[in-house]
């Protein structure tokens, strides 16, 4: 029988800068909204395997550091007081869960 103890941590640090710039072209009102999000993510798994057949603990440490630049841009055309037409772009990120980067099978038991 094999016992596995582990600890995990997920630290996300982010910064965001945004600006809004209204302007007119041929008496038509527009606005540009642009921004940049900077994310630093550190994901850690620290574990060891304690095998009863061998009296040795095997350490296993995984660190994953990601630095992401996530821009956003919107161009808004103010058609009238009740309607806007917006063209937007943004970059997003989907981060892995602990079980997706662990080098072992993770079983969850629900009682």
Short mmCIF file of C-alpha atoms in Angstrom, two decimals:
data_model
loop_
_atom_site.label_atom_id
_atom_site.label_comp_id
_atom_site.label_asym_id
_atom_site.label_seq_id
_atom_site.Cartn_x
_atom_site.Cartn_y
_atom_site.Cartn_z
CA UNK A 1 0.00 0.00 0.00
CA UNK A 2 1.23 3.45 -0.85
CA UNK A 3 0.47 6.70 0.99
CA UNK A 4 0.95 10.10 -0.62
CA UNK A 5 1.03 13.37 1.33
CA UNK A 6 1.08 16.66 -0.51
CA UNK A 7 0.68 20.40 -0.21
CA UNK A 8 -0.28 22.83 -2.93
CA UNK A 9 -0.28 26.58 -3.42
CA UNK A 10 -1.53 28.86 -6.17
CA UNK A 11 -0.45 32.52 -6.03
CA UNK A 12 -1.80 34.98 -8.57
CA UNK A 13 -0.54 38.57 -8.66
CA UNK A 14 -2.10 40.92 -11.19
CA UNK A 15 -1.99 44.57 -12.24
CA UNK A 16 -4.36 46.43 -14.53
CA UNK A 17 -4.07 49.70 -16.43
CA UNK A 18 -7.00 51.16 -18.36
CA UNK A 19 -7.78 54.38 -20.22
CA UNK A 20 -10.88 55.83 -21.91
CA UNK A 21 -10.50 58.27 -24.81
CA UNK A 22 -13.65 59.93 -26.22
CA UNK A 23 -13.41 61.57 -29.67
CA UNK A 24 -15.59 62.77 -32.55
CA UNK A 25 -15.32 62.19 -36.31
CA UNK A 26 -17.72 64.04 -38.67
CA UNK A 27 -19.98 64.92 -35.71
CA UNK A 28 -20.23 61.25 -34.71
CA UNK A 29 -19.24 60.33 -31.14
CA UNK A 30 -16.78 57.51 -30.50
CA UNK A 31 -14.85 56.23 -27.52
CA UNK A 32 -11.79 54.01 -27.27
CA UNK A 33 -11.34 51.98 -24.10
CA UNK A 34 -8.07 50.12 -23.85
CA UNK A 35 -6.31 48.29 -21.08
CA UNK A 36 -3.58 45.85 -20.18
CA UNK A 37 -3.65 43.24 -17.43
CA UNK A 38 -0.35 41.73 -16.29
CA UNK A 39 -0.57 38.43 -14.41
CA UNK A 40 2.13 36.48 -12.60
CA UNK A 41 1.01 33.04 -11.48
CA UNK A 42 3.02 30.60 -9.36
CA UNK A 43 1.57 27.12 -8.95
CA UNK A 44 3.36 24.66 -6.63
CA UNK A 45 2.91 21.04 -5.69
CA UNK A 46 5.12 19.54 -2.97
CA UNK A 47 4.67 15.87 -2.27
CA UNK A 48 6.46 12.70 -1.40
CA UNK A 49 5.70 9.05 -1.75
CA UNK A 50 5.92 6.94 1.38
CA UNK A 51 6.04 3.31 0.34
CA UNK A 52 5.68 0.69 3.10
CA UNK A 53 7.74 -1.79 1.12
CA UNK A 54 10.68 0.63 1.06
CA UNK A 55 11.46 2.91 4.01
CA UNK A 56 12.38 5.84 1.80
CA UNK A 57 10.44 9.04 1.20
CA UNK A 58 10.82 10.22 -2.38
CA UNK A 59 10.39 14.03 -2.60
CA UNK A 60 8.63 15.48 -5.61
CA UNK A 61 8.43 19.26 -6.05
CA UNK A 62 6.80 20.96 -9.04
CA UNK A 63 6.71 24.70 -9.67
CA UNK A 64 5.01 26.36 -12.62
CA UNK A 65 5.54 30.11 -13.10
CA UNK A 66 3.60 31.91 -15.83
CA UNK A 67 3.83 35.57 -16.83
CA UNK A 68 0.94 36.75 -19.03
CA UNK A 69 0.20 40.03 -20.79
CA UNK A 70 -3.54 40.29 -21.46
CA UNK A 71 -4.56 43.27 -23.62
CA UNK A 72 -8.12 44.54 -24.09
CA UNK A 73 -9.49 47.02 -26.64
CA UNK A 74 -12.97 48.42 -27.33
CA UNK A 75 -14.13 50.92 -29.95
CA UNK A 76 -17.59 52.30 -29.16
CA UNK A 77 -19.77 54.20 -31.62
CA UNK A 78 -22.41 56.24 -29.77
CA UNK A 79 -25.32 55.96 -32.20
CA UNK A 80 -27.72 57.89 -29.94
CA UNK A 81 -28.53 58.22 -26.22
CA UNK A 82 -30.05 54.73 -26.11
CA UNK A 83 -27.78 52.74 -28.47
CA UNK A 84 -24.09 51.94 -28.83
CA UNK A 85 -22.25 49.81 -31.32
CA UNK A 86 -19.15 48.17 -29.85
CA UNK A 87 -16.18 46.38 -31.43
CA UNK A 88 -14.02 44.61 -28.83
CA UNK A 89 -10.96 42.41 -28.52
CA UNK A 90 -9.44 40.81 -25.43
CA UNK A 91 -6.96 38.10 -24.63
CA UNK A 92 -7.77 35.71 -21.77
CA UNK A 93 -6.07 32.77 -20.11
CA UNK A 94 -7.32 29.47 -18.69
CA UNK A 95 -5.06 28.07 -15.96
CA UNK A 96 -4.65 24.36 -15.17
CA UNK A 97 -5.93 22.84 -11.95
CA UNK A 98 -3.58 21.01 -9.59
CA UNK A 99 -4.74 17.60 -10.77
CA UNK A 100 -3.93 18.53 -14.38
CA UNK A 101 -0.23 19.17 -13.70
CA UNK A 102 0.41 16.57 -11.00
CA UNK A 103 2.62 13.71 -12.29
CA UNK A 104 0.43 11.12 -10.54
CA UNK A 105 -3.20 10.06 -10.67
CA UNK A 106 -5.39 11.93 -8.23
CA UNK A 107 -8.43 10.14 -6.85
CA UNK A 108 -11.09 12.00 -4.92
CA UNK A 109 -13.21 10.04 -2.50
CA UNK A 110 -16.57 11.58 -1.60
CA UNK A 111 -18.12 10.35 1.62
#
